CSV table of C-alpha atoms in Angstrom, one decimal:
chain,number,residue,atom,x,y,z
A,1351,PRO,CA,-0.1,0.1,0.0
A,1352,GLU,CA,1.1,3.6,-0.8
A,1353,GLN,CA,4.1,2.5,-3.1
A,1354,LEU,CA,4.2,3.1,-6.7
A,1355,VAL,CA,6.9,1.2,-8.9
A,1356,ALA,CA,8.2,2.4,-12.2
A,1357,PHE,CA,10.7,0.4,-14.3
A,1358,ASN,CA,11.4,1.7,-18.4
A,1359,ALA,CA,11.6,-1.0,-20.6
A,1360,GLY,CA,12.2,1.3,-23.6
A,1361,GLY,CA,10.5,4.4,-24.7
A,1362,GLU,CA,9.3,7.5,-22.5
A,1363,LEU,CA,8.7,7.5,-18.5
A,1364,TYR,CA,8.8,10.7,-16.2
A,1365,ILE,CA,8.5,11.4,-12.8
A,1366,GLY,CA,7.3,14.9,-11.1
A,1367,GLU,CA,7.1,16.5,-8.2
A,1368,GLY,CA,4.6,19.0,-6.9
A,1369,GLU,CA,5.1,21.7,-4.5
A,1370,ASP,CA,3.8,19.9,-1.9
A,1371,GLY,CA,6.1,17.0,-2.4
A,1372,GLN,CA,3.2,15.3,-4.6
A,1373,LEU,CA,5.2,12.3,-6.8
A,1374,VAL,CA,3.2,11.9,-10.0
A,1375,ILE,CA,4.3,9.2,-13.2
A,1376,THR,CA,3.5,9.6,-16.6
A,1377,SER,CA,4.5,8.4,-20.0
A,1378,ASP,CA,3.7,12.1,-21.1
A,1379,LYS,CA,5.5,15.0,-20.1
A,1380,ASN,CA,3.2,17.5,-20.9
A,1381,ALA,CA,0.7,16.0,-18.4
A,1382,LEU,CA,2.6,16.8,-15.5
A,1383,ALA,CA,1.9,20.9,-16.4
A,1384,GLY,CA,-0.2,21.9,-13.6
A,1385,TYR,CA,1.1,19.3,-11.4
A,1386,ALA,CA,4.7,19.2,-10.8
A,1387,ARG,CA,7.2,22.0,-10.4
A,1388,ARG,CA,9.9,19.6,-11.5
A,1389,PHE,CA,10.5,16.5,-13.0
A,1390,PHE,CA,13.0,13.8,-14.6
A,1391,SER,CA,13.0,11.1,-17.1
A,1392,LEU,CA,13.7,7.9,-16.3
A,1393,ASN,CA,15.7,6.3,-18.7
A,1394,LYS,CA,15.7,2.9,-20.0
A,1395,ASP,CA,16.3,0.1,-17.4
A,1396,GLN,CA,16.1,2.5,-14.6
A,1397,LEU,CA,13.6,2.0,-12.1
A,1398,ALA,CA,12.2,4.1,-8.9
A,1399,VAL,CA,10.0,3.4,-6.0
A,1400,LEU,CA,7.8,5.9,-4.9
A,1401,THR,CA,6.0,6.4,-1.6
A,1402,PRO,CA,4.3,9.4,-0.2
A,1403,LYS,CA,7.5,10.6,1.6
A,1404,GLN,CA,10.3,9.8,-0.6
A,1405,LEU,CA,11.5,8.8,-3.6
A,1406,LYS,CA,14.5,6.0,-4.4
A,1407,LEU,CA,16.2,5.9,-8.3
A,1408,TYR,CA,18.0,2.6,-9.2
A,1409,ASN,CA,19.9,1.4,-12.3
A,1410,GLN,CA,19.3,-2.2,-13.3
A,1411,ASP,CA,21.9,-3.5,-11.0
A,1412,LEU,CA,20.0,-1.5,-7.9
A,1413,ILE,CA,22.5,0.7,-7.5
A,1414,LEU,CA,20.9,3.8,-5.7
A,1415,LEU,CA,21.2,6.7,-8.1
A,1416,GLU,CA,20.3,10.5,-8.0
A,1417,PRO,CA,17.5,11.9,-10.0
A,1418,ASN,CA,18.7,14.5,-12.7
A,1419,TRP,CA,15.7,16.9,-11.7
A,1420,GLU,CA,14.7,20.0,-14.1
A,1421,LYS,CA,12.7,22.9,-13.7
A,1422,MET,CA,8.8,22.0,-15.3
A,1423,GLU,CA,8.6,24.9,-17.8
A,1424,VAL,CA,5.6,23.9,-19.7
A,1425,ASN,CA,3.0,26.6,-19.6
A,1426,VAL,CA,-0.7,25.2,-18.7
A,1427,GLU,CA,-1.8,27.8,-21.1
A,1428,GLU,CA,-0.4,26.1,-23.8
A,1429,LEU,CA,-2.6,23.1,-23.0
A,1430,SER,CA,-5.7,25.2,-23.3
A,1431,LYS,CA,-7.8,25.5,-26.6
A,1432,GLY,CA,-8.6,29.2,-25.8
A,1433,VAL,CA,-10.9,30.8,-28.3
A,1434,PHE,CA,-10.7,28.0,-30.5
A,1435,PRO,CA,-13.6,24.8,-30.7
A,1436,HIS,CA,-10.8,22.3,-30.8
A,1437,PHE,CA,-6.9,21.8,-30.7
A,1438,MET,CA,-6.3,20.8,-34.1
A,1439,LEU,CA,-8.0,24.4,-35.4
A,1440,LYS,CA,-5.6,25.8,-33.2
A,1441,GLU,CA,-2.6,24.5,-34.1
A,1442,ILE,CA,-3.4,25.2,-37.5
A,1443,PHE,CA,-3.7,28.9,-37.0
A,1444,GLU,CA,-0.2,28.7,-35.2
A,1445,GLN,CA,1.6,27.5,-37.9
A,1446,ASP,CA,2.4,31.1,-39.2
A,1447,LYS,CA,4.1,31.7,-35.9
A,1448,VAL,CA,5.7,28.4,-35.1
A,1449,VAL,CA,7.2,28.1,-38.9
A,1450,ALA,CA,8.6,31.7,-37.9
A,1451,GLU,CA,10.3,30.5,-35.2
A,1452,THR,CA,12.1,27.2,-36.4
A,1453,ILE,CA,13.6,29.5,-39.1
A,1454,ASN,CA,14.6,32.1,-36.9
A,1455,SER,CA,16.0,29.3,-34.7
A,1456,PHE,CA,18.8,28.1,-37.1
A,1457,LEU,CA,19.9,31.5,-39.0
A,1458,THR,CA,22.1,34.0,-37.5
A,1459,THR,CA,21.5,37.5,-38.1
A,1460,ASP,CA,23.1,37.3,-41.2
A,1461,GLU,CA,20.8,34.7,-42.6
A,1462,GLN,CA,23.2,32.1,-42.3
A,1463,ILE,CA,22.4,28.7,-41.2
A,1464,GLU,CA,23.8,27.9,-38.0
A,1465,LEU,CA,22.2,24.4,-36.7
A,1466,THR,CA,23.9,23.0,-33.9
A,1467,PRO,CA,27.7,23.4,-32.7
A,1468,GLU,CA,27.9,19.0,-32.9
A,1469,PHE,CA,26.8,19.3,-36.7
A,1470,LEU,CA,30.2,21.0,-37.2
A,1471,ALA,CA,31.8,17.7,-36.7
A,1472,LEU,CA,29.6,15.9,-39.0
A,1473,GLU,CA,30.2,18.0,-41.6
A,1474,PRO,CA,33.5,16.0,-43.4
A,1475,LEU,CA,31.5,13.1,-43.5
A,1476,ILE,CA,28.6,15.0,-45.0
A,1477,LYS,CA,31.1,16.1,-47.7
A,1478,LYS,CA,31.9,12.6,-48.9
A,1479,SER,CA,28.5,10.8,-47.7
A,1480,SER,CA,26.6,9.3,-51.2
A,1481,ARG,CA,23.4,8.6,-49.7
A,1482,LEU,CA,21.1,9.9,-46.8
A,1483,ILE,CA,18.3,7.5,-45.4
A,1484,ILE,CA,15.2,8.9,-43.9
A,1485,ILE,CA,13.5,7.2,-41.2
A,1486,ALA,CA,9.8,8.1,-40.0
A,1487,CYS,CA,5.9,7.3,-39.6
A,1488,GLY,CA,3.3,8.7,-40.7
A,1489,THR,CA,2.7,12.5,-41.1
A,1490,SER,CA,6.6,12.4,-40.4
A,1491,TRP,CA,7.5,9.9,-43.3
A,1492,HIS,CA,5.3,12.2,-45.7
A,1493,ALA,CA,7.5,14.8,-44.3
A,1494,GLY,CA,10.5,13.1,-45.2
A,1495,LEU,CA,9.2,12.4,-48.3
A,1496,VAL,CA,8.8,16.2,-49.3
A,1497,ALA,CA,12.8,16.2,-48.1
A,1498,LYS,CA,13.5,14.1,-50.7
A,1499,TYR,CA,12.9,16.4,-53.3
A,1500,PHE,CA,14.4,19.3,-51.5
A,1501,PHE,CA,17.8,17.1,-51.3
A,1502,ALA,CA,17.5,15.9,-54.9
A,1503,GLN,CA,17.3,19.5,-56.1
A,1504,LEU,CA,20.2,21.4,-53.7
A,1505,THR,CA,22.5,18.5,-53.2
A,1506,ASN,CA,22.1,15.6,-56.0
A,1507,LEU,CA,22.2,13.3,-53.0
A,1508,PRO,CA,20.3,10.0,-53.3
A,1509,VAL,CA,17.6,9.6,-50.9
A,1510,SER,CA,16.1,6.8,-49.4
A,1511,VAL,CA,12.6,7.0,-47.3
A,1512,GLU,CA,11.7,4.6,-45.7
A,1513,TYR,CA,9.0,3.3,-43.2
A,1514,ALA,CA,10.6,2.8,-39.4
A,1515,SER,CA,8.2,-0.2,-39.1
A,1516,GLU,CA,9.8,-1.7,-42.9
A,1517,PHE,CA,13.2,-0.6,-42.4
A,1518,LEU,CA,15.7,-3.0,-43.7
A,1519,PRO,CA,19.3,-2.6,-41.5
A,1520,GLU,CA,21.2,-4.6,-43.6
A,1521,THR,CA,20.6,-2.3,-46.7
A,1522,ILE,CA,23.0,0.4,-45.2
A,1523,ASP,CA,26.6,0.6,-44.1
A,1524,SER,CA,28.8,3.1,-41.7
A,1525,SER,CA,29.2,6.1,-44.9
A,1526,ASP,CA,25.3,6.7,-45.0
A,1527,ILE,CA,23.7,9.2,-42.9
A,1528,VAL,CA,20.5,8.6,-41.3
A,1529,VAL,CA,17.8,11.1,-40.8
A,1530,ALA,CA,15.0,10.0,-37.9
A,1531,ILE,CA,11.9,12.1,-37.8
A,1532,SER,CA,9.1,11.7,-34.9
A,1533,GLN,CA,7.5,14.7,-33.6
A,1534,SER,CA,7.5,13.0,-30.1
A,1535,GLY,CA,10.7,11.2,-30.0
A,1536,SER,CA,9.0,8.3,-28.6
A,1537,THR,CA,7.4,6.6,-31.4
A,1538,ALA,CA,8.0,3.0,-30.8
A,1539,ASP,CA,8.8,2.0,-34.7
A,1540,THR,CA,11.1,5.0,-35.3
A,1541,ILE,CA,13.2,4.3,-31.8
A,1542,ARG,CA,13.5,0.7,-32.8
A,1543,ALA,CA,14.5,1.3,-36.5
A,1544,VAL,CA,17.6,4.0,-35.1
A,1545,GLU,CA,18.4,1.3,-32.8
A,1546,LEU,CA,19.1,-1.1,-35.7
A,1547,ALA,CA,20.4,1.8,-37.6
A,1548,GLU,CA,23.3,2.7,-34.8
A,1549,GLY,CA,24.1,-0.9,-34.8
A,1550,ARG,CA,25.6,-0.4,-38.2
A,1551,GLY,CA,27.8,2.1,-37.4
A,1552,VAL,CA,26.0,5.2,-39.2
A,1553,LYS,CA,25.7,8.6,-37.8
A,1554,LEU,CA,22.0,9.8,-36.4
A,1555,ILE,CA,20.4,13.1,-37.2
A,1556,ALA,CA,17.4,13.3,-35.3
A,1557,ILE,CA,14.3,15.6,-35.9
A,1558,CYS,CA,11.6,16.0,-33.3
A,1559,ASN,CA,9.4,18.8,-31.0
A,1560,VAL,CA,10.5,17.3,-27.5
A,1561,ALA,CA,13.8,18.0,-26.1
A,1562,GLY,CA,15.1,15.1,-23.6
A,1563,SER,CA,13.0,12.3,-25.7
A,1564,THR,CA,14.2,9.0,-26.2
A,1565,LEU,CA,15.2,9.9,-29.9
A,1566,ALA,CA,16.7,12.8,-28.9
A,1567,ARG,CA,19.0,11.1,-26.1
A,1568,LEU,CA,19.4,8.4,-29.1
A,1569,ALA,CA,21.0,11.1,-31.6
A,1570,ASP,CA,24.3,12.4,-32.4
A,1571,ILE,CA,22.7,15.5,-33.5
A,1572,CYS,CA,19.1,16.3,-32.5
A,1573,LEU,CA,17.4,19.4,-34.3
A,1574,LEU,CA,14.4,20.6,-32.5
A,1575,THR,CA,11.3,22.1,-34.1
A,1576,LYS,CA,9.7,25.1,-32.5
A,1577,ALA,CA,6.4,23.9,-33.2
A,1578,GLY,CA,5.4,23.8,-29.4
A,1579,ILE,CA,3.1,21.7,-27.6
A,1580,GLU,CA,0.9,20.1,-30.1
A,1581,ILE,CA,-2.7,18.0,-28.4
A,1582,GLY,CA,-4.3,17.4,-31.7
A,1583,VAL,CA,-3.6,13.7,-32.6
A,1584,ALA,CA,-3.6,14.9,-36.0
A,1585,SER,CA,-0.5,16.5,-36.6
A,1586,THR,CA,-0.6,19.7,-38.3
A,1587,LYS,CA,2.3,22.5,-36.9
A,1588,ALA,CA,4.5,19.6,-36.3
A,1589,PHE,CA,4.0,18.5,-39.6
A,1590,THR,CA,5.3,22.6,-41.6
A,1591,THR,CA,7.9,22.7,-38.8
A,1592,GLN,CA,9.3,19.1,-39.9
A,1593,LEU,CA,9.7,20.7,-43.3
A,1594,VAL,CA,11.5,23.5,-42.0
A,1595,VAL,CA,14.0,22.1,-40.3
A,1596,LEU,CA,14.4,19.4,-43.4
A,1597,LEU,CA,14.8,22.3,-46.1
A,1598,LEU,CA,17.4,23.9,-43.9
A,1599,LEU,CA,19.6,20.6,-43.3
A,1600,ALA,CA,19.3,20.3,-47.5
A,1601,ILE,CA,20.2,24.0,-47.9
A,1602,ARG,CA,23.3,23.0,-45.5
A,1603,PHE,CA,24.0,20.1,-47.1
A,1604,GLY,CA,24.4,21.4,-50.2
A,1605,GLN,CA,26.8,24.3,-49.3
A,1606,ILE,CA,28.9,21.6,-47.5
A,1607,LYS,CA,28.7,19.4,-51.0
A,1608,ASN,CA,29.4,22.4,-53.0
A,1609,THR,CA,26.2,21.6,-55.3
A,1610,ILE,CA,24.3,25.0,-54.7
A,1611,THR,CA,25.9,28.6,-54.6
A,1612,LYS,CA,26.3,31.3,-52.5
A,1613,GLU,CA,23.7,33.5,-54.6
A,1614,LEU,CA,21.1,30.9,-54.8
A,1615,SER,CA,21.4,29.5,-51.2
A,1616,SER,CA,21.1,33.5,-50.0
A,1617,LYS,CA,18.0,33.9,-52.4
A,1618,LEU,CA,16.3,30.7,-51.2
A,1619,ILE,CA,17.0,31.7,-47.7
A,1620,SER,CA,15.2,35.5,-48.4
A,1621,GLN,CA,12.2,33.9,-49.9
A,1622,PHE,CA,11.8,31.1,-46.9
A,1623,LYS,CA,11.8,34.2,-44.6
A,1624,GLU,CA,8.6,35.2,-46.3
A,1625,ILE,CA,6.9,31.9,-45.6
A,1626,PRO,CA,5.1,32.8,-42.7
A,1627,ARG,CA,3.7,35.7,-43.7
A,1628,LEU,CA,2.4,33.8,-47.2
A,1629,ILE,CA,1.5,30.9,-44.4
A,1630,LYS,CA,-0.9,33.5,-42.6
A,1631,GLU,CA,-2.4,34.9,-45.7
A,1632,VAL,CA,-3.4,31.4,-46.3
A,1633,LEU,CA,-4.9,30.9,-43.1
A,1634,LEU,CA,-7.0,34.0,-43.3
A,1635,ARG,CA,-9.0,32.3,-46.3
A,1636,ASN,CA,-10.0,30.0,-43.7
A,1637,LYS,CA,-13.6,30.7,-44.7
A,1638,TYR,CA,-13.9,29.9,-47.8
A,1639,ILE,CA,-12.6,26.4,-47.2
A,1640,GLU,CA,-15.0,26.1,-44.1
A,1641,ASP,CA,-18.1,27.0,-47.0
A,1642,LEU,CA,-16.4,24.5,-49.7
A,1643,ALA,CA,-16.4,21.7,-47.1
A,1644,GLU,CA,-20.4,21.9,-47.0
A,1645,LYS,CA,-20.3,20.6,-50.8
A,1646,PHE,CA,-18.3,17.6,-49.9
A,1647,SER,CA,-19.3,16.2,-46.7
A,1648,SER,CA,-21.5,13.6,-47.8
A,1649,ALA,CA,-18.9,12.2,-49.9
A,1650,HIS,CA,-17.7,8.5,-49.2
A,1651,ASN,CA,-14.5,8.8,-50.6
A,1652,PHE,CA,-11.6,11.2,-52.0
A,1653,LEU,CA,-8.7,10.8,-53.9
A,1654,TYR,CA,-6.0,13.3,-53.7
A,1655,LEU,CA,-3.6,14.0,-56.5
A,1656,GLY,CA,-0.2,15.8,-56.9
A,1657,ARG,CA,3.3,15.5,-58.6
A,1658,GLY,CA,6.5,15.9,-57.4
A,1659,LEU,CA,7.0,18.0,-54.1
A,1660,ASN,CA,3.1,17.9,-53.9
A,1661,TYR,CA,2.6,14.0,-54.4
A,1662,PRO,CA,3.8,13.8,-50.1
A,1663,ILE,CA,1.2,16.9,-49.9
A,1664,ALA,CA,-1.4,14.8,-51.2
A,1665,LEU,CA,-1.1,11.7,-49.3
A,1666,GLU,CA,-1.0,14.1,-46.2
A,1667,GLY,CA,-4.2,15.7,-47.5
A,1668,ALA,CA,-5.6,12.3,-47.5
A,1669,LEU,CA,-4.8,10.9,-44.5
A,1670,LYS,CA,-5.6,14.2,-42.5
A,1671,LEU,CA,-9.2,13.1,-44.1
A,1672,LYS,CA,-8.9,9.7,-43.1
A,1673,GLU,CA,-7.6,10.2,-39.4
A,1674,ILE,CA,-10.5,12.9,-38.2
A,1675,SER,CA,-13.3,12.4,-40.4
A,1676,TYR,CA,-13.6,8.7,-41.4
A,1677,ILE,CA,-13.8,9.4,-44.7
A,1678,HIS,CA,-11.8,6.6,-47.1
A,1679,ALA,CA,-9.3,9.0,-48.9
A,1680,GLU,CA,-6.8,7.9,-51.1
A,1681,GLY,CA,-3.6,9.9,-52.3
A,1682,LEU,CA,-1.6,9.4,-55.2
A,1683,SER,CA,1.1,10.6,-57.7
A,1684,ALA,CA,-1.0,12.5,-60.3
A,1685,GLY,CA,0.8,10.7,-62.7
A,1686,GLU,CA,-0.1,7.0,-61.7
A,1687,MET,CA,-4.1,7.5,-62.1
A,1688,LYS,CA,-4.1,6.0,-65.4
A,1689,HIS,CA,-2.8,2.9,-64.1
A,1690,GLY,CA,-5.5,1.7,-62.2
A,1691,PRO,CA,-6.8,4.4,-60.2
A,1692,ILE,CA,-8.7,6.1,-63.1
A,1693,ALA,CA,-11.4,3.4,-62.7
A,1694,LEU,CA,-12.9,4.4,-59.2
A,1695,ILE,CA,-13.4,8.1,-60.6
A,1696,ASP,CA,-17.2,9.2,-61.8
A,1697,LYS,CA,-19.7,11.8,-60.6
A,1698,ASP,CA,-19.8,10.6,-57.3
A,1699,MET,CA,-15.6,10.7,-56.3
A,1700,PRO,CA,-14.5,14.7,-55.4
A,1701,VAL,CA,-11.0,14.6,-56.8
A,1702,LEU,CA,-8.7,17.2,-54.9
A,1703,VAL,CA,-5.6,17.9,-57.0
A,1704,LEU,CA,-2.7,20.3,-56.2
A,1705,ALA,CA,-2.1,22.4,-59.5
A,1706,VAL,CA,0.2,25.0,-58.6
A,1707,LYS,CA,2.6,26.8,-61.2
A,1708,ASP,CA,5.7,24.2,-60.9
A,1709,GLU,CA,7.6,22.3,-63.5
A,1710,MET,CA,4.7,19.4,-63.2
A,1711,TYR,CA,2.2,22.3,-64.4
A,1712,ASP,CA,1.7,21.3,-67.6
A,1713,ARG,CA,1.0,17.4,-66.9
A,1714,VAL,CA,-1.3,18.2,-64.1
A,1715,ILE,CA,-3.5,19.9,-66.3
A,1716,ASN,CA,-3.5,16.6,-68.9
A,1717,ASN,CA,-4.6,14.9,-65.6
A,1718,ILE,CA,-7.4,17.3,-64.7
A,1719,MET,CA,-8.7,16.9,-68.6
A,1720,GLU,CA,-8.6,13.1,-68.2
A,1721,ILE,CA,-10.3,13.4,-64.5
A,1722,LYS,CA,-13.3,15.5,-66.1
A,1723,ALA,CA,-13.5,13.6,-69.1
A,1724,ARG,CA,-14.5,10.8,-66.4
A,1725,GLU,CA,-17.2,13.4,-64.8
A,1726,GLY,CA,-15.7,13.7,-61.8
A,1727,ARG,CA,-15.6,16.3,-59.1
A,1728,ILE,CA,-12.0,18.6,-59.0
A,1729,ILE,CA,-11.3,20.9,-56.1
A,1730,ALA,CA,-8.1,22.0,-57.2
A,1731,VAL,CA,-5.3,23.8,-55.3
A,1732,ILE,CA,-4.0,26.7,-57.2
A,1733,SER,CA,-1.1,29.2,-57.0
A,1734,GLY,CA,-2.0,32.8,-57.9
A,1735,ASP,CA,-4.8,33.5,-60.2
A,1736,ASP,CA,-5.2,31.0,-62.6
A,1737,GLU,CA,-7.9,31.0,-65.1
A,1738,ASN,CA,-6.6,28.1,-67.0
A,1739,ILE,CA,-6.9,25.7,-64.5
A,1740,THR,CA,-10.2,28.0,-62.7
A,1741,SER,CA,-12.2,27.0,-66.0
A,1742,LYS,CA,-11.3,23.5,-66.2
A,1743,VAL,CA,-12.8,22.8,-62.8
A,1744,ASP,CA,-15.3,22.9,-60.1
A,1745,GLU,CA,-13.9,24.4,-57.4
A,1746,VAL,CA,-10.4,26.4,-56.8
A,1747,ILE,CA,-8.3,27.2,-53.6
A,1748,LYS,CA,-5.7,30.1,-54.0
A,1749,ILE,CA,-2.5,30.0,-52.6
A,1750,PRO,CA,0.0,32.5,-52.8
A,1751,GLU,CA,3.4,32.2,-55.5
A,1752,THR,CA,6.3,31.3,-54.0
A,1753,ASN,CA,9.5,29.5,-54.7
A,1754,ASN,CA,8.3,26.3,-56.3
A,1755,LEU,CA,10.4,24.7,-52.9
A,1756,LEU,CA,8.3,26.3,-50.9
A,1757,LEU,CA,5.0,25.8,-52.2
A,1758,PRO,CA,4.5,22.5,-49.9
A,1759,PHE,CA,4.4,24.7,-46.8
A,1760,LEU,CA,1.1,27.1,-48.5
A,1761,SER,CA,-0.4,23.9,-50.3
A,1762,VAL,CA,-0.9,21.4,-47.4
A,1763,ILE,CA,-2.6,24.1,-45.2
A,1764,PRO,CA,-5.7,24.0,-47.0
A,1765,LEU,CA,-5.7,20.4,-47.0
A,1766,GLN,CA,-5.8,20.6,-43.0
A,1767,PHE,CA,-8.8,23.0,-43.3
A,1768,LEU,CA,-10.8,20.8,-45.5
A,1769,ALA,CA,-10.2,17.7,-43.4
A,1770,TYR,CA,-11.3,20.0,-40.3
A,1771,TYR,CA,-14.2,21.6,-41.7
A,1772,ILE,CA,-15.8,17.9,-42.7
A,1773,ALA,CA,-14.8,16.3,-39.5
A,1774,ARG,CA,-16.5,19.5,-37.5
A,1775,LEU,CA,-19.7,18.8,-40.1
A,1776,LYS,CA,-20.1,15.6,-39.4
A,1777,GLY,CA,-19.5,15.4,-35.9
A,1778,ALA,CA,-16.6,13.6,-35.2
A,1779,ASN,CA,-14.4,13.5,-32.2
A,1780,ILE,CA,-11.4,16.0,-34.1
A,1781,ASP,CA,-8.7,16.1,-31.0
A,1782,LYS,CA,-9.2,12.5,-30.5
A,1783,PRO,CA,-9.9,10.3,-33.4
A,1784,ARG,CA,-11.1,7.0,-32.4
A,1785,ASN,CA,-8.4,4.3,-32.3
A,1786,LEU,CA,-5.5,6.7,-32.7
A,1787,ALA,CA,-3.3,8.1,-29.8
A,1788,LYS,CA,-0.8,11.1,-30.1
A,1789,SER,CA,2.2,9.3,-29.8
A,1790,VAL,CA,2.3,5.1,-30.8
A,1791,THR,CA,4.5,3.7,-27.9
A,1792,VAL,CA,4.3,0.5,-29.0
A,1793,GLU,CA,4.9,-1.7,-31.9
């Protein structure tokens, strides 16, 4: 009686202490907000025994240890929805701010990329590296797919983007560099894949949103996003801040490998700093997307199509709709549509096409014509005023024009809004969708 025993067999486990000495155990540090003034992370194979009067910490050999207490700095207000009906909507609207904060956290006053002090030691390996492997799950995997295009255009470096759950460590060697992406830093499949990769002697760069998480501790270099606490299960602001870090990482790789000129990197960084302002423009068009959602909330199926950089955004848009509205949705490369999926298209099938003005523009127009010939209902996300596309589709959602590499930061936001508003019309539990958890800490 009056005794709690905690053991970390792998993953996240935290112990907090309140003002009155009350002790709390949790697998989510954010849950300590309002209950604890300080906390420490129980590391793998550590054991803690708690009573109302004392705490004892042991290693796996039962040798007594001193806890490494840290001040609890989570703001309780961050855990409030404020004026918003759902955390997801609040987090969508925070993206201009957190993207700006993440960009600024890695740029010096003269717009030079400065990642971490540990990154300097990795530069000789980067210079001679011949392959990059990205490991992630879910939305983070989609961010990795976008990064594949970043690295292709800026570094000429072959990039393999692997599902953590399907990762094959036998395919890598010590000359490879691994980038692992996880919002929580505690995704079980990702942690397992990282441990297997490190067993092959590779250097690991982690991108996550939680300092001190398991992934952050395992990595040689940890690049933290500045998304802040993300409560909604369907990730939004964590995704766009992951894209920020991945693009800055790709630019820095290009500089190290001399595949990008100073002029080009300087111009790209200047354009990148404008992205928060452009995101704000997209956010202010939410009412139009809310009205649009009413026209499509009764659909039973949805297709999302994109090419190039916007193919992963199509995947992400489909995932968001599935997660929170429970409508079956499929994201596809628009070029693959005629290799089978085109058989699904009829007057009852809404198709969202990412039809922005990039190098794939003409090909996407061909796909739109193929869909219209089969009576598909088309929603097009377009960049700028595009009468050519507008005249060919049923609905358009406009985003501002910008550098092609930066378009995914803007094109994903209407897809987040559309999923949210459709789910709200259907009365779904948006912040806590059925069968899902914020952090998948079991395999």
